[in-house]
Amino acid sequence: MPLLGYQKKWINDETPVKFWEKSRRIGASFCDACDSALVAAKNEDEGGMSTYYISYNKAMTKQYVKDTAFWAKKIGLVASEVEEIVLDEDKDITIFQVRFASGHEVQGLSSNPSNLRSKKGRVRIDEAAFVDNLKEVLKAALALIMWGGNIGVLSTHNGEDSEFNELIEEIRAGKKSYSLHRTDLDEALEQGLYRTICDVKGIEWTQAGEDIWREELIDFYGEGSDEELYLIPSKSSGNWLNRNLIESCMDPIIPVLTWLPPAANFVDWPLDTAHREVRDWLQGNLRPILDHLPTNCRHYLGEDFGRTGDLSVDWPLTRMPDLSLYTPFVLELRNAPFRTQEQILFYILDRLPRLSGVALDARGNGQALAEYARQQYGPELVAEVMLTVGWYREHTPRVKASLEDRSSTLPKSENIMEDFRGIKLVKGVPSVPDRSIKTATGQRHYDSFVAYVLAEFAAATIEPPQEWESPVTAGTLLTSAMTRGFRL
């Protein structure tokens, strides 16, 4: 029985601690039992070891051990039949196990953390979102790593407040150095799940048959299908960040600057006149701040793009010596022409000391500016980001973690407060609402939050290939201006 791509990826992952956020009915536990059989059959000098399996109910534990015995026979490994050892009949405490000729075993235990004491080998915690005191069980399991073992934690979701979901969020935020696998029903189908089911049952695969099977499975789980099959924790609604958390990270001395067109017809001004006007504003308002940035620290920038109506927001970050991220200023642009936005962005990037990463909103009209920046500063430094649900799922947990750890600072601004507070949990993912909001200073679409997420993304993920120093102001700016016909 061939294993599918996502199953092989799980088995081949030798990270000491690995998590699998998974759909039901995709063969996750089944493939892990195969791995346990293969490892237990090896002698110790070949890397063999025992596996201790934990789940939240007796039936699942027994099935896993039975699957291990099935794989042992199928592969031709020397192993015993499934043994059932009753430890306490009154309390219904039972151990299931399969013993191998190597001396190793695969043993199913209850979820009491004390059961892992004095053990040596691997631990598998299945349907971990339903295990009581998961963090305590995981803590007990971690002791086995020092003897060369490893830990696999796999589960469907059981609400956004479960310890399993909390750990998943910590992994995504970079607070836990565990590997993370994610497979929903459709991903499993794309990799051949239904075809394998057809092979096992001896029936012919058809796309129509697969579509019917999928719909029947979704109908079976009903309202719970989002959580059971598509990895969306339940009870996921309301504001993602609360006011107290945001305000605790705000610093009143951080300036929020706003550029506005000097005239309603500014877009029609001659290009050289407009360029000088913007240059003078930048020299008078932004240059004093840029000149005082620490030259020994790395700097990053995120930008959310808007042309009319919504804002463009440029959000730089300074990586301080203690690795925290400090916001030196935030710049908001309202109704700025495309050429003006390019001029302002390049002015800032040219003057950020040790510029080490830039992440730009590349949706819609922002794609042109993101591409210009990529061409100007290089693809190793500039990320053109398409902001999708999947992207927010992967990268917003990092933001919440940094706020909770007080390792980042925000300007003390009511508009920025409302941008951050307005982010909603939609099907388990922090999301920007579709509708813009009206403020005393004009329309906003949570622009500062998006810019900040992009800035943190740049700081966390972009690694320049070599020590990068920002270009000298006059060099890049003069070249850029001359190329576009400006007279300075």
PDB file of C-alpha atoms in Angstrom, residues 6 89 158 201 309-310 313 390 415 452:
ATOM      1  CA  TYR A   6       1.987  14.228   2.835  1.00  0.00           C
ATOM      2  CA  GLU A  89      -9.724  -3.416  35.812  1.00  0.00           C
ATOM      3  CA  ASN A 158     -10.987  21.184  19.080  1.00  0.00           C
ATOM      4  CA  LYS A 201     -11.584  -1.217  -2.196  1.00  0.00           C
ATOM      5  CA  GLY A 309      -9.589  56.565  -0.517  1.00  0.00           C
ATOM      6  CA  ASP A 310      -7.386  54.248   1.554  1.00  0.00           C
ATOM      7  CA  VAL A 313       1.470  53.400   5.039  1.00  0.00           C
ATOM      8  CA  GLY A 390      -3.115  31.585   3.810  1.00  0.00           C
ATOM      9  CA  ASN A 415      -6.073  55.669  14.369  1.00  0.00           C
ATOM     10  CA  TYR A 452       3.156  46.496  10.402  1.00  0.00           C
TER      11      TYR A 452
END
